[in-house]
Structures are given as C-alpha cells and as structure tokens.
Amino acid sequence: MKIKTIISTLVLFFVVGVSLGAERPLIPLPNSYSAKTDGVFKLNSSTAINVVSDTPELKRMASYLKELIKPAAGYSLALSKSNSATKRNTINLKLDKSSASSLPGAYSLDVSSDKIVISAQDARGVFYGIQTLRQLLPPEIEATSPQKINWTIPACVIKDSPRYQHRGAMLDIARHFFEVKDIKTFIDYLAMYKFNILHLHLADDQGWRIEIKSWPKLTEIGGSTAVGGGKGGFLTQKQYVEIVKYAEDRFITIIPEVDMPGHVNAALASYPELNPDNKAKKLYTKIGVGFSTLDTSKPVTYKFVEDVIREISAITPGPYFHIGGDECKKTKREDYKTFVEKVQKIVHKYGKIMIGWHEINAVKLEPTTVKQVWKKKSMEYLVTKKGPLILSPADRVYLDMKCSQAFGHATKLGLHWCGYTNVKKTYDWDPGSADCIMGVEAPLWTETVKNMDDLEMLVFPRLTSISEVAWSAQEGRKWDDFRKRLNVFVKRLDIMDINYYKSLEVWEKH
Ligand code: TNX
C-alpha cells in the first residue's frame, strides 16, 4: 500500500471511529474508550448472543439482552452456548475471574466488526457492559416498535469500573404514592445509568405506604391519603417483594426507610395508643415538617417499632434498614438519643445494618451504622470523622429542588429551600475520596411530584449527571464534554418519551 493510501485509510478509520463515538455518547462516562480501526459491528437477525460461561446468571443476562433488542429490531436474537468467543456475528458474554478489579461491576467491552465480547468478573459487570452496549447502538434501539435502522455499533474497546460502591437514588412514596409499575419504571431508569441502590422512603407524616400485618390500620388509615388530600395507596408485602426481585434482577438493592421518631403523623393517626393522650391525630395533607414524634417513653412505641422492623426486614434481602431520624424538632434531645440507641439494637436483632439521616450522629452509634448526610456543613464535618457515609448534599443532588436553567427560569415543580439546582451544579461536584465515603445518593422527595410526568421532569436530565458523579473517575469528567454528550444523548430520552427538563444550559448551544 502506498504511504498516501495508508494515511488516508487511517484518517478515514479515525474519523469513522471518532464520529461514531461522538454520535453514540456514553453516560456515565467509562474509564477508558478507544475507537478501533476496523469499522463497525452490524447487528442483524442472524446475530447470536453466545454465553461463554455457562452459569444461570449469564443465561439470564443473555435473555435480558435479547429482550432489550427485540422490540426495536423486530426480531429475536438466537441464544447459543460455546466455550470460546470466536464465532462470527456473535455477542459474547463471558465471566473472567482473572479480570478481578477493585469494585464489583467492572467490565470490559470489545467490539470488532465480526464479534462483540463483554467480559467481567461477575454477572453484575456483564449487566453494566450490556447497558453500555445499549448506548453504543443507535438511540432508536429504545423504541417500542420495529425500526428500519442499520444497527451498527462502532468498533471500540472499553474498560470500565465504578468509582463508588453506593450509587443510589431515593424515591419518597409517602408524600405521593407511586404504584408498582411506576417504581419498576424508575428502577429501569436507574439500571440504565448503572445505579445500584434504590432507597424507598416508605412512611412519613402524610402517608404510611407499606403493609404491616401486625398493625393493619397503618395502611388502612395512614395510607388513605397524600399531600393535597389525594387518595393515597400502599404496597402490600407481596408487591414490595415483587419490587425487591425486579430491582435485584437489575443488580439494584432496595433500602427500606421508615422515618422515626419524627415524620410519623400517619402512624399517630392510625393508632391512638401511640399518642401520649391515647387520642389519634388527624391525617395530615400539607407539606410542613418537624411537628410529629413518637412517644419515646411508652413501651407500646417499641413494640410497634420492633414489629415494623421485623416484618420489613423479613422481606428485605439487602443488608440495610433505614430508620430516618431527621428533623425531630418535637423529640427532646435526650429522648431522641434513648430512642435511636434502642432502635439500633432492634435493627441489629433482625440482622440489618442501620442507616439514618445525619442527625443520628448525636447518638452513640455502632461502627457499622451509616449516616446519610443531607446538609453541606454536616457533610464537611462528618467526612473528617469515622464511620461510613452516604452523601446526599441537598444543594447538589436533591432531585426535588427546582431545576433552573437561567436567572428567573426554573421548573414549576419542586421546592427551593436549598436554592435552585441546575444540571451543571449537580455535575460539578467531586464527592471526594475519603475512605468513609460509600458513595452518593440522590433523593426525590415528592411533595410536589404527583405522577410519572412530574417525576421525569425533576429527575431528567439531572439523574444522568449524577450517575456520572457516582460512577465515573473524577479525572475524566469535564462539564463541557458532558454537556456535548448530553446534547446528543437526549435523542434517546426523546425516543423513550421521557418528560425531561429542557434546560437551556444544556440545549441552548446545540
Ligand atoms: C427535608 S432532608 C426532608 C424531607 C423533605 C425534604 C424536602 C430530610 C432528611 N428531610 O422531609 O421532604 O426536605 O426537600
């Protein structure tokens, strides 16, 4: 080959590689991406998904990938099993124990023109590799009906692993209730961006949302309304188990939270005996906080708390139970301490690790107990102390803060007690690398959020920027690069019919 031909071929490959890379932006950004010079893999109806390591989990991953591709492609890929990843036109899923890396979920993805190999030390890593492959396919792959598209995937090598072990979101189903199918949709959104935790805020002043068999009135009365006086609702234990399984299949752990000793009006309205005067409180449908408390001196309070923790722990395979513990303005300081210490023992009795909002730091805690920090000042303080932390600073990652795009422009939905949070503000945050930091969690409180359209408006696109804070190495993250990727990525959100906030800071310069 003449030198000129070699150069122009190289340039062509480079341009094809790079431009396809840019056309198929990845969120969260992987640790390393290199375009290869051998063109594209063309997925078609004869492509097979080959399981190299014959385990039930990998077979499940193969079926998951097949189902992911089917609606938009209009055909079902064949599944095969072969110990080597050498056949042409195959997508290979492989467990490679030798690739052991620091955190579970690391994977590598190798796309050539004739085959694709996803390998990881565990099925979780293969699952994340599949999510990346999904984003390397044209965005039309998200469509729910067959598309006439060339399903090309740019040849590349990706090596990727998570920054933090805890990459979470929280959904408050107490202020407004969300049905099983909506929670599942939310889980699917989380899985797409490699989150691995869904914290469910199951009870608050306005609603009790989880069936407790030994205290049935909690849901019968306490679950009967919501903010604004709507109809409320609750999850039966069977439905909760269904959600836990759905999440587990997507490598997401559910953390149940029952907030106490404050935020308990729904319980106090359901059972008179939980009140100091034995009179039931009225149901509450406004959005104030800090006005209710359990009576920490009554034995029945601890019977109630233990029943709740026992029943929920029994149907929660994940290691955590979240006791809330925030904003207890009506609980005396000493009573608060006694209460949290007793409850910590109960949580341990039922085999769980306790999590509480950072206010629990006022109490003598076991070394395993996790503090979830929501105030910036407390975060700065607690990072210098011992003990595991989940970081949820309200000014960065509270998804219920209004999303703003420019002065005077913000979402109608959301609160703003902690200011307005634009996409850049969520993105431009380095949570730090102190050992005590388990990771990041983005809460969606639902005082103003009534349905999935509302939820999506506050969640997107900030969930995408937060996924990158939680997953991607800090060195590789640049706002301008992220903004450019999101500009193109948005087509995927459009095809998924997601009601995202069209922030000018991201899309004006498109
Ligand atoms: C504070 S932060 C709360 C919630 C509210 C939220 C609204 C925290 C642990 N508690 O009760 O819903 O603000 O943004």
Short mmCIF file of C-alpha atoms and ligand atoms in Angstrom, two decimals:
data_model
loop_
_atom_site.label_atom_id
_atom_site.label_comp_id
_atom_site.label_asym_id
_atom_site.label_seq_id
_atom_site.Cartn_x
_atom_site.Cartn_y
_atom_site.Cartn_z
CA MET A 1 0.00 0.00 0.00
CA LYS A 2 1.29 3.43 -0.91
CA ILE A 3 2.03 5.69 2.01
CA LYS A 4 -0.69 8.13 0.85
CA THR A 5 -3.29 5.33 0.84
CA ILE A 6 -2.22 4.20 4.27
CA ILE A 7 -2.57 7.72 5.64
CA SER A 8 -5.96 8.34 4.05
CA THR A 9 -7.21 4.91 5.23
CA LEU A 10 -6.03 5.68 8.74
CA VAL A 11 -7.66 9.11 8.63
CA LEU A 12 -10.89 7.57 7.39
CA PHE A 13 -10.90 4.93 10.14
CA PHE A 14 -10.06 7.53 12.71
CA VAL A 15 -12.85 9.82 11.57
CA VAL A 16 -15.37 6.99 11.39
CA GLY A 17 -14.32 5.75 14.81
CA VAL A 18 -14.35 9.14 16.43
CA SER A 19 -17.53 10.37 14.80
CA LEU A 20 -19.41 7.20 15.71
CA GLY A 21 -18.07 7.60 19.22
CA ALA A 22 -19.43 11.13 19.29
CA GLU A 23 -22.72 10.02 17.77
CA ARG A 24 -23.13 7.40 20.45
CA PRO A 25 -22.29 9.28 23.61
CA LEU A 26 -21.99 7.20 26.75
CA ILE A 27 -23.41 8.22 30.13
CA PRO A 28 -21.93 7.66 32.65
CA LEU A 29 -18.56 8.11 31.02
CA PRO A 30 -16.49 4.91 31.06
CA ASN A 31 -12.96 4.84 32.42
CA SER A 32 -11.47 4.30 29.01
CA TYR A 33 -12.79 4.23 25.49
CA SER A 34 -10.65 3.65 22.44
CA ALA A 35 -12.02 3.59 18.96
CA LYS A 36 -10.69 0.72 16.86
CA THR A 37 -9.85 0.97 13.23
CA ASP A 38 -11.93 -1.92 11.97
CA GLY A 39 -15.20 -0.18 11.28
CA VAL A 40 -18.47 -1.29 12.80
CA PHE A 41 -20.28 -4.38 14.03
CA LYS A 42 -23.55 -4.80 12.15
CA LEU A 43 -26.24 -6.36 14.25
CA ASN A 44 -28.81 -8.26 12.20
CA SER A 45 -31.35 -11.03 12.57
CA SER A 46 -28.63 -13.69 12.33
CA THR A 47 -26.56 -12.26 15.18
CA ALA A 48 -26.44 -14.70 18.09
CA ILE A 49 -25.94 -13.99 21.77
CA ASN A 50 -23.40 -16.51 22.96
CA VAL A 51 -22.91 -17.42 26.57
CA VAL A 52 -19.26 -18.33 27.02
CA SER A 53 -19.51 -19.12 30.73
CA ASP A 54 -22.45 -21.39 31.31
CA THR A 55 -24.00 -20.03 34.50
CA PRO A 56 -27.68 -19.36 35.25
CA GLU A 57 -26.91 -15.68 35.84
CA LEU A 58 -25.21 -15.26 32.46
CA LYS A 59 -28.04 -17.07 30.72
CA ARG A 60 -30.38 -14.60 32.37
CA MET A 61 -28.20 -11.75 31.10
CA ALA A 62 -28.36 -13.21 27.57
CA SER A 63 -32.17 -13.26 27.74
CA TYR A 64 -32.21 -9.73 29.14
CA LEU A 65 -30.13 -8.52 26.18
CA LYS A 66 -32.32 -10.39 23.73
CA GLU A 67 -35.46 -8.77 25.18
CA LEU A 68 -33.80 -5.35 25.16
CA ILE A 69 -33.10 -5.60 21.43
CA LYS A 70 -36.31 -7.32 20.32
CA PRO A 71 -38.94 -4.54 20.25
CA ALA A 72 -36.97 -2.04 18.14
CA ALA A 73 -35.17 -4.61 15.97
CA GLY A 74 -38.36 -6.55 15.35
CA TYR A 75 -36.64 -9.92 15.74
CA SER A 76 -35.39 -12.20 18.49
CA LEU A 77 -31.69 -12.98 18.52
CA ALA A 78 -30.80 -16.64 18.91
CA LEU A 79 -29.08 -17.70 22.12
CA SER A 80 -26.12 -20.05 21.94
CA LYS A 81 -23.51 -21.61 24.23
CA SER A 82 -19.90 -22.10 23.31
CA ASN A 83 -16.73 -22.09 25.38
CA SER A 84 -14.94 -19.79 23.01
CA ALA A 85 -15.88 -16.37 21.77
CA THR A 86 -14.66 -16.89 18.23
CA LYS A 87 -17.74 -17.29 16.04
CA ARG A 88 -18.58 -14.53 13.58
CA ASN A 89 -21.60 -12.33 14.16
CA THR A 90 -21.91 -13.08 17.86
CA ILE A 91 -22.27 -11.05 21.04
CA ASN A 92 -20.39 -12.98 23.69
CA LEU A 93 -20.99 -12.80 27.43
CA LYS A 94 -18.13 -14.08 29.48
CA LEU A 95 -17.09 -14.39 33.11
CA ASP A 96 -13.41 -13.82 33.58
CA LYS A 97 -12.35 -14.21 37.18
CA SER A 98 -8.81 -13.21 36.32
CA SER A 99 -10.05 -9.72 35.46
CA ALA A 100 -10.74 -9.17 39.18
CA SER A 101 -10.77 -5.46 39.85
CA SER A 102 -11.40 -3.37 42.91
CA LEU A 103 -15.17 -2.95 42.90
CA PRO A 104 -17.90 -5.33 41.77
CA GLY A 105 -19.35 -4.27 38.45
CA ALA A 106 -16.16 -3.69 36.48
CA TYR A 107 -16.34 -4.95 32.89
CA SER A 108 -14.68 -4.75 29.53
CA LEU A 109 -16.39 -4.47 26.18
CA ASP A 110 -14.59 -5.27 22.95
CA VAL A 111 -16.41 -4.53 19.71
CA SER A 112 -14.87 -5.69 16.40
CA SER A 113 -16.53 -5.81 13.01
CA ASP A 114 -17.12 -9.56 13.37
CA LYS A 115 -17.95 -10.01 17.07
CA ILE A 116 -18.53 -8.39 20.43
CA VAL A 117 -17.19 -9.64 23.75
CA ILE A 118 -18.42 -8.42 27.13
CA SER A 119 -16.37 -9.84 29.96
CA ALA A 120 -16.43 -9.24 33.69
CA GLN A 121 -15.59 -10.94 36.94
CA ASP A 122 -19.29 -11.12 37.89
CA ALA A 123 -22.74 -11.06 36.26
CA ARG A 124 -23.20 -7.51 37.56
CA GLY A 125 -20.29 -6.39 35.40
CA VAL A 126 -21.80 -8.14 32.38
CA PHE A 127 -25.07 -6.33 33.07
CA TYR A 128 -23.27 -2.97 33.09
CA GLY A 129 -21.46 -3.98 29.88
CA ILE A 130 -24.89 -4.62 28.33
CA GLN A 131 -26.04 -1.13 29.39
CA THR A 132 -23.00 0.34 27.65
CA LEU A 133 -23.61 -1.77 24.54
CA ARG A 134 -27.19 -0.47 24.54
CA GLN A 135 -25.86 3.11 24.41
CA LEU A 136 -23.46 2.17 21.58
CA LEU A 137 -26.43 1.10 19.49
CA PRO A 138 -28.41 3.81 17.67
CA PRO A 139 -30.85 5.55 20.06
CA GLU A 140 -33.76 4.04 18.10
CA ILE A 141 -32.99 0.81 19.98
CA GLU A 142 -35.10 2.36 22.77
CA ALA A 143 -38.19 2.35 20.54
CA THR A 144 -41.05 0.04 21.43
CA SER A 145 -41.87 -0.91 17.83
CA PRO A 146 -39.69 -2.19 14.93
CA GLN A 147 -37.45 0.48 13.33
CA LYS A 148 -35.88 0.44 9.88
CA ILE A 149 -32.36 1.17 11.02
CA ASN A 150 -28.88 -0.15 10.33
CA TRP A 151 -27.98 -1.42 13.76
CA THR A 152 -24.31 -0.51 13.69
CA ILE A 153 -22.02 -0.47 16.72
CA PRO A 154 -18.69 1.34 16.45
CA ALA A 155 -15.66 -0.91 16.88
CA CYS A 156 -14.01 0.02 20.15
CA VAL A 157 -12.51 -1.24 23.37
CA ILE A 158 -13.98 -0.05 26.66
CA LYS A 159 -12.60 -0.78 30.10
CA ASP A 160 -14.78 0.42 32.89
CA SER A 161 -15.36 0.20 36.63
CA PRO A 162 -17.33 2.22 39.19
CA ARG A 163 -15.89 4.95 41.36
CA TYR A 164 -18.17 4.32 44.35
CA GLN A 165 -19.79 1.17 45.69
CA HIS A 166 -23.00 3.04 46.58
CA ARG A 167 -24.72 4.73 43.64
CA GLY A 168 -28.24 5.44 44.67
CA ALA A 169 -31.46 7.32 44.31
CA MET A 170 -34.26 7.71 46.83
CA LEU A 171 -37.94 7.79 46.00
CA ASP A 172 -40.40 9.20 48.52
CA ILE A 173 -43.63 7.25 48.05
CA ALA A 174 -45.08 8.70 51.27
CA ARG A 175 -45.90 12.28 50.23
CA HIS A 176 -47.40 10.96 46.99
CA PHE A 177 -47.81 7.29 46.37
CA PHE A 178 -46.30 5.56 43.34
CA GLU A 179 -47.67 2.26 42.08
CA VAL A 180 -45.61 -0.88 41.48
CA LYS A 181 -45.40 -0.30 37.72
CA ASP A 182 -44.09 3.25 38.22
CA ILE A 183 -41.49 2.09 40.73
CA LYS A 184 -40.40 -0.55 38.21
CA THR A 185 -40.03 2.10 35.51
CA PHE A 186 -37.93 4.15 37.90
CA ILE A 187 -35.78 1.07 38.58
CA ASP A 188 -35.27 0.66 34.83
CA TYR A 189 -34.11 4.28 34.60
CA LEU A 190 -31.64 3.68 37.41
CA ALA A 191 -30.31 0.48 35.85
CA MET A 192 -29.62 2.24 32.56
CA TYR A 193 -27.17 4.58 34.31
CA LYS A 194 -25.54 1.86 36.44
CA PHE A 195 -27.08 2.88 39.76
CA ASN A 196 -27.19 0.01 42.25
CA ILE A 197 -29.32 1.35 45.12
CA LEU A 198 -32.97 2.37 45.37
CA HIS A 199 -33.87 3.76 48.77
CA LEU A 200 -37.65 3.75 49.29
CA HIS A 201 -38.99 6.32 51.76
CA LEU A 202 -41.97 4.24 52.90
CA ALA A 203 -43.62 6.34 55.60
CA ASP A 204 -43.93 9.98 56.56
CA ASP A 205 -46.45 12.37 58.10
CA GLN A 206 -48.70 12.26 55.04
CA GLY A 207 -48.79 8.53 54.38
CA TRP A 208 -47.88 5.05 55.51
CA ARG A 209 -47.15 3.03 52.37
CA ILE A 210 -46.12 -0.48 53.37
CA GLU A 211 -48.39 -3.19 54.72
CA ILE A 212 -47.54 -4.23 58.28
CA LYS A 213 -49.56 -7.35 59.03
CA SER A 214 -49.49 -6.92 62.82
CA TRP A 215 -50.59 -3.26 62.56
CA PRO A 216 -53.11 -3.25 59.68
CA LYS A 217 -54.54 0.20 60.33
CA LEU A 218 -51.24 1.80 59.37
CA THR A 219 -52.13 1.34 55.72
CA GLU A 220 -55.90 1.26 56.12
CA ILE A 221 -55.96 4.69 57.77
CA GLY A 222 -52.42 6.03 57.46
CA GLY A 223 -52.20 5.07 53.79
CA SER A 224 -55.55 6.55 52.84
CA THR A 225 -54.43 9.99 51.72
CA ALA A 226 -51.47 12.03 50.45
CA VAL A 227 -50.22 15.61 50.11
CA GLY A 228 -53.13 17.71 48.84
CA GLY A 229 -55.69 15.17 50.11
CA GLY A 230 -55.43 12.69 47.22
CA LYS A 231 -56.35 9.06 47.52
CA GLY A 232 -53.03 7.70 48.76
CA GLY A 233 -52.28 4.00 48.49
CA PHE A 234 -49.77 1.48 49.77
CA LEU A 235 -47.68 -1.52 48.80
CA THR A 236 -48.75 -4.90 50.06
CA GLN A 237 -45.86 -7.01 51.32
CA LYS A 238 -46.33 -9.17 48.21
CA GLN A 239 -45.92 -6.12 45.97
CA TYR A 240 -42.87 -5.00 47.92
CA VAL A 241 -41.32 -8.44 47.38
CA GLU A 242 -42.09 -8.13 43.66
CA ILE A 243 -40.27 -4.78 43.58
CA VAL A 244 -37.30 -6.15 45.51
CA LYS A 245 -37.00 -9.01 42.99
CA TYR A 246 -37.36 -6.70 39.98
CA ALA A 247 -34.62 -4.50 41.38
CA GLU A 248 -32.39 -7.45 42.29
CA ASP A 249 -32.65 -8.75 38.71
CA ARG A 250 -31.13 -5.41 37.68
CA PHE A 251 -28.46 -5.51 40.40
CA ILE A 252 -30.21 -2.85 42.45
CA THR A 253 -30.57 -3.23 46.21
CA ILE A 254 -33.68 -1.84 47.87
CA ILE A 255 -33.14 0.08 51.12
CA PRO A 256 -36.40 0.41 53.05
CA GLU A 257 -36.84 3.52 55.19
CA VAL A 258 -39.40 4.05 57.89
CA ASP A 259 -38.78 7.52 59.24
CA MET A 260 -38.87 7.85 63.06
CA PRO A 261 -39.20 9.15 65.74
CA GLY A 262 -40.32 12.22 63.74
CA HIS A 263 -42.28 12.24 60.44
CA VAL A 264 -44.80 9.81 61.98
CA ASN A 265 -48.16 11.57 61.82
CA ALA A 266 -49.65 8.85 59.58
CA ALA A 267 -48.88 6.25 62.27
CA LEU A 268 -50.18 8.50 65.06
CA ALA A 269 -53.41 8.96 63.09
CA SER A 270 -53.81 5.19 62.68
CA TYR A 271 -53.31 4.06 66.30
CA PRO A 272 -54.49 6.19 69.27
CA GLU A 273 -52.26 4.24 71.68
CA LEU A 274 -49.12 5.61 70.01
CA ASN A 275 -50.06 9.08 71.27
CA PRO A 276 -49.31 10.35 74.80
CA ASP A 277 -53.03 11.15 75.36
CA ASN A 278 -54.25 7.99 73.59
CA LYS A 279 -56.07 10.10 71.04
CA ALA A 280 -55.47 9.56 67.36
CA LYS A 281 -54.08 12.52 65.41
CA LYS A 282 -55.88 13.84 62.34
CA LEU A 283 -54.50 12.82 58.95
CA TYR A 284 -52.15 15.44 57.53
CA THR A 285 -52.09 16.52 53.88
CA LYS A 286 -49.92 19.66 53.85
CA ILE A 287 -46.14 19.80 53.44
CA GLY A 288 -44.82 21.00 56.80
CA VAL A 289 -42.10 19.03 58.58
CA GLY A 290 -40.87 18.56 62.15
CA PHE A 291 -44.20 18.59 64.01
CA SER A 292 -44.73 14.93 64.91
CA THR A 293 -42.95 12.50 67.22
CA LEU A 294 -43.36 9.03 68.64
CA ASP A 295 -43.71 8.94 72.41
CA THR A 296 -40.28 7.57 73.34
CA SER A 297 -41.35 6.76 76.90
CA LYS A 298 -44.21 4.38 76.03
CA PRO A 299 -43.47 0.62 75.87
CA VAL A 300 -46.04 0.24 73.07
CA THR A 301 -43.88 2.50 70.89
CA TYR A 302 -41.08 -0.06 70.98
CA LYS A 303 -43.46 -2.94 70.33
CA PHE A 304 -44.68 -1.02 67.28
CA VAL A 305 -41.16 -0.19 66.08
CA GLU A 306 -39.97 -3.77 66.55
CA ASP A 307 -42.93 -5.24 64.66
CA VAL A 308 -42.34 -2.84 61.78
CA ILE A 309 -38.61 -3.55 61.61
CA ARG A 310 -39.15 -7.31 61.95
CA GLU A 311 -41.78 -7.53 59.21
CA ILE A 312 -39.93 -5.34 56.72
CA SER A 313 -36.53 -6.92 57.41
CA ALA A 314 -38.01 -10.37 56.78
CA ILE A 315 -38.88 -9.41 53.19
CA THR A 316 -35.75 -7.35 52.51
CA PRO A 317 -32.74 -9.36 51.31
CA GLY A 318 -30.48 -6.27 51.22
CA PRO A 319 -28.27 -5.61 54.24
CA TYR A 320 -29.76 -2.26 55.34
CA PHE A 321 -32.67 -0.81 57.30
CA HIS A 322 -33.02 2.99 57.24
CA ILE A 323 -34.65 4.49 60.35
CA GLY A 324 -34.83 8.09 59.14
CA GLY A 325 -34.16 10.08 62.30
CA ASP A 326 -34.24 13.51 60.61
CA GLU A 327 -35.89 16.76 61.65
CA CYS A 328 -37.17 15.56 65.04
CA LYS A 329 -37.98 19.02 66.31
CA LYS A 330 -40.65 17.71 68.69
CA THR A 331 -38.50 14.99 70.29
CA LYS A 332 -36.45 16.09 73.31
CA ARG A 333 -32.71 15.68 72.79
CA GLU A 334 -32.29 13.03 75.50
CA ASP A 335 -35.38 11.14 74.32
CA TYR A 336 -34.02 11.16 70.79
CA LYS A 337 -30.77 9.58 71.96
CA THR A 338 -32.51 6.88 74.02
CA PHE A 339 -34.81 6.11 71.12
CA VAL A 340 -32.15 5.84 68.42
CA GLU A 341 -29.91 3.68 70.62
CA LYS A 342 -32.79 1.28 71.34
CA VAL A 343 -33.82 1.16 67.70
CA GLN A 344 -30.26 0.46 66.62
CA LYS A 345 -30.36 -2.68 68.78
CA ILE A 346 -33.66 -3.75 67.22
CA VAL A 347 -32.27 -3.25 63.70
CA HIS A 348 -29.29 -5.45 64.62
CA LYS A 349 -31.56 -8.06 66.17
CA TYR A 350 -33.18 -8.52 62.77
CA GLY A 351 -29.84 -8.82 61.04
CA LYS A 352 -29.63 -5.43 59.35
CA ILE A 353 -27.13 -2.60 59.26
CA MET A 354 -28.72 0.65 60.38
CA ILE A 355 -28.77 3.77 58.25
CA GLY A 356 -30.07 7.11 59.47
CA TRP A 357 -30.04 10.69 58.28
CA HIS A 358 -27.03 12.56 59.67
CA GLU A 359 -28.91 13.81 62.74
CA ILE A 360 -28.26 10.36 64.28
CA ASN A 361 -24.65 11.43 64.69
CA ALA A 362 -25.76 12.95 68.02
CA VAL A 363 -26.09 9.41 69.33
CA LYS A 364 -23.57 6.72 70.33
CA LEU A 365 -23.54 4.61 67.19
CA GLU A 366 -22.15 1.21 66.30
CA PRO A 367 -19.21 1.42 63.89
CA THR A 368 -21.23 -0.22 61.11
CA THR A 369 -24.08 2.31 61.29
CA VAL A 370 -24.27 4.50 58.20
CA LYS A 371 -25.02 8.22 58.24
CA GLN A 372 -26.72 9.73 55.23
CA VAL A 373 -25.70 13.36 55.07
CA TRP A 374 -28.02 15.94 53.55
CA LYS A 375 -26.57 19.22 54.83
CA LYS A 376 -23.38 20.54 53.27
CA LYS A 377 -21.93 21.72 56.60
CA SER A 378 -22.55 18.37 58.30
CA MET A 379 -21.01 16.63 55.31
CA GLU A 380 -17.83 18.64 55.58
CA TYR A 381 -17.69 17.85 59.30
CA LEU A 382 -18.55 14.17 59.12
CA VAL A 383 -16.12 13.37 56.33
CA THR A 384 -13.35 14.09 58.82
CA LYS A 385 -14.80 11.62 61.35
CA LYS A 386 -15.01 7.83 61.40
CA GLY A 387 -17.95 5.78 60.17
CA PRO A 388 -19.49 5.07 56.78
CA LEU A 389 -21.28 7.88 54.96
CA ILE A 390 -23.71 8.21 52.10
CA LEU A 391 -23.50 11.70 50.63
CA SER A 392 -26.73 13.43 49.60
CA PRO A 393 -25.99 17.16 49.93
CA ALA A 394 -29.29 18.89 49.20
CA ASP A 395 -27.72 21.71 47.21
CA ARG A 396 -26.15 19.23 44.78
CA VAL A 397 -28.27 16.13 44.47
CA TYR A 398 -31.75 16.73 45.87
CA LEU A 399 -33.82 15.96 42.80
CA ASP A 400 -36.80 17.77 44.31
CA MET A 401 -35.01 21.12 44.24
CA LYS A 402 -36.27 23.17 41.32
CA CYS A 403 -34.09 22.70 38.27
CA SER A 404 -33.06 26.06 36.90
CA GLN A 405 -31.59 26.98 33.57
CA ALA A 406 -31.03 30.70 33.84
CA PHE A 407 -31.92 33.51 36.19
CA GLY A 408 -35.69 33.65 36.52
CA HIS A 409 -36.26 30.33 34.75
CA ALA A 410 -36.86 27.14 36.68
CA THR A 411 -39.15 24.15 36.73
CA LYS A 412 -42.64 24.86 38.07
CA LEU A 413 -42.33 21.67 40.08
CA GLY A 414 -40.06 21.25 43.04
CA LEU A 415 -39.11 23.09 46.21
CA HIS A 416 -36.37 25.67 46.61
CA TRP A 417 -35.49 25.82 50.29
CA CYS A 418 -31.97 24.92 49.31
CA GLY A 419 -31.82 27.06 46.21
CA TYR A 420 -32.14 26.20 42.56
CA THR A 421 -30.06 23.37 41.23
CA ASN A 422 -29.06 23.40 37.62
CA VAL A 423 -27.57 20.46 35.78
CA LYS A 424 -24.08 21.92 35.93
CA LYS A 425 -24.28 22.25 39.71
CA THR A 426 -25.08 18.56 40.10
CA TYR A 427 -22.30 17.68 37.68
CA ASP A 428 -19.56 19.94 39.06
CA TRP A 429 -19.23 18.17 42.35
CA ASP A 430 -16.42 15.90 43.46
CA PRO A 431 -17.72 13.92 46.47
CA GLY A 432 -14.10 13.18 47.45
CA SER A 433 -12.12 10.08 48.12
CA ALA A 434 -12.07 9.73 51.92
CA ASP A 435 -12.38 6.05 52.90
CA CYS A 436 -15.58 6.64 54.85
CA ILE A 437 -17.49 7.71 51.71
CA MET A 438 -19.56 4.78 50.49
CA GLY A 439 -20.98 6.85 47.70
CA VAL A 440 -23.70 9.17 46.54
CA GLU A 441 -27.48 9.11 46.68
CA ALA A 442 -29.95 11.46 45.01
CA PRO A 443 -33.28 11.78 46.85
CA LEU A 444 -36.54 12.65 45.17
CA TRP A 445 -38.92 13.97 47.80
CA THR A 446 -42.40 14.10 46.34
CA GLU A 447 -44.29 16.95 47.99
CA THR A 448 -44.82 18.49 44.51
CA VAL A 449 -44.49 15.28 42.47
CA LYS A 450 -47.79 13.57 41.72
CA ASN A 451 -47.15 11.26 38.77
CA MET A 452 -44.52 9.94 36.38
CA ASP A 453 -44.58 13.04 34.17
CA ASP A 454 -43.75 15.15 37.21
CA LEU A 455 -41.15 12.68 38.37
CA GLU A 456 -39.38 12.67 35.00
CA MET A 457 -39.37 16.46 34.81
CA LEU A 458 -37.38 16.71 38.05
CA VAL A 459 -35.31 13.58 37.58
CA PHE A 460 -34.11 14.18 33.99
CA PRO A 461 -31.57 15.18 32.99
CA ARG A 462 -30.08 15.50 36.49
CA LEU A 463 -30.11 11.75 37.06
CA THR A 464 -27.70 11.43 34.12
CA SER A 465 -25.24 13.97 35.53
CA ILE A 466 -25.43 12.42 38.99
CA SER A 467 -24.82 8.95 37.56
CA GLU A 468 -21.54 10.25 36.28
CA VAL A 469 -20.61 11.74 39.67
CA ALA A 470 -21.25 8.32 41.22
CA TRP A 471 -19.71 6.09 38.56
CA SER A 472 -17.00 7.88 36.57
CA ALA A 473 -13.44 8.65 37.57
CA GLN A 474 -13.11 12.30 38.58
CA GLU A 475 -10.10 12.95 36.29
CA GLY A 476 -12.09 12.20 33.13
CA ARG A 477 -15.09 14.39 33.96
CA LYS A 478 -15.45 17.79 32.31
CA TRP A 479 -18.72 19.75 32.22
CA ASP A 480 -18.29 20.89 28.66
CA ASP A 481 -17.65 17.39 27.41
CA PHE A 482 -20.64 16.08 29.40
CA ARG A 483 -22.88 18.84 28.04
CA LYS A 484 -21.90 17.91 24.48
CA ARG A 485 -22.59 14.24 25.12
CA LEU A 486 -25.95 15.01 26.72
CA ASN A 487 -26.87 17.19 23.74
CA VAL A 488 -26.72 14.11 21.52
CA PHE A 489 -27.85 11.61 24.15
CA VAL A 490 -31.13 13.46 24.52
CA LYS A 491 -32.41 11.77 21.36
CA ARG A 492 -32.54 8.57 23.41
CA LEU A 493 -34.66 10.30 26.07
CA ASP A 494 -36.95 11.60 23.31
CA ILE A 495 -37.40 8.11 21.88
CA MET A 496 -38.10 6.79 25.38
CA ASP A 497 -40.76 9.50 25.64
CA ILE A 498 -39.25 10.83 28.84
CA ASN A 499 -40.60 14.16 30.00
CA TYR A 500 -37.23 15.76 30.76
CA TYR A 501 -36.48 19.39 31.60
CA LYS A 502 -35.13 21.15 28.51
CA SER A 503 -32.53 23.16 30.32
CA LEU A 504 -31.06 26.00 28.25
CA GLU A 505 -27.68 25.49 29.91
CA VAL A 506 -27.53 22.17 28.09
CA TRP A 507 -29.55 22.62 24.92
CA GLU A 508 -29.31 26.30 24.00
CA LYS A 509 -25.93 25.82 22.35
CA HIS A 510 -26.95 22.69 20.48
C1 TNX B 1 -36.10 17.67 54.08
S1 TNX B 1 -33.66 16.14 54.15
C2 TNX B 1 -36.52 16.41 54.46
C3 TNX B 1 -37.76 15.86 53.89
C4 TNX B 1 -38.41 16.81 52.92
C5 TNX B 1 -37.34 17.49 52.09
C6 TNX B 1 -37.87 18.37 51.02
C7 TNX B 1 -34.52 15.25 55.04
C8 TNX B 1 -33.83 14.12 55.61
N1 TNX B 1 -35.81 15.56 55.25
O1 TNX B 1 -38.66 15.51 54.91
O2 TNX B 1 -39.28 16.10 52.12
O3 TNX B 1 -36.53 18.24 52.95
O4 TNX B 1 -36.87 18.83 50.19
#
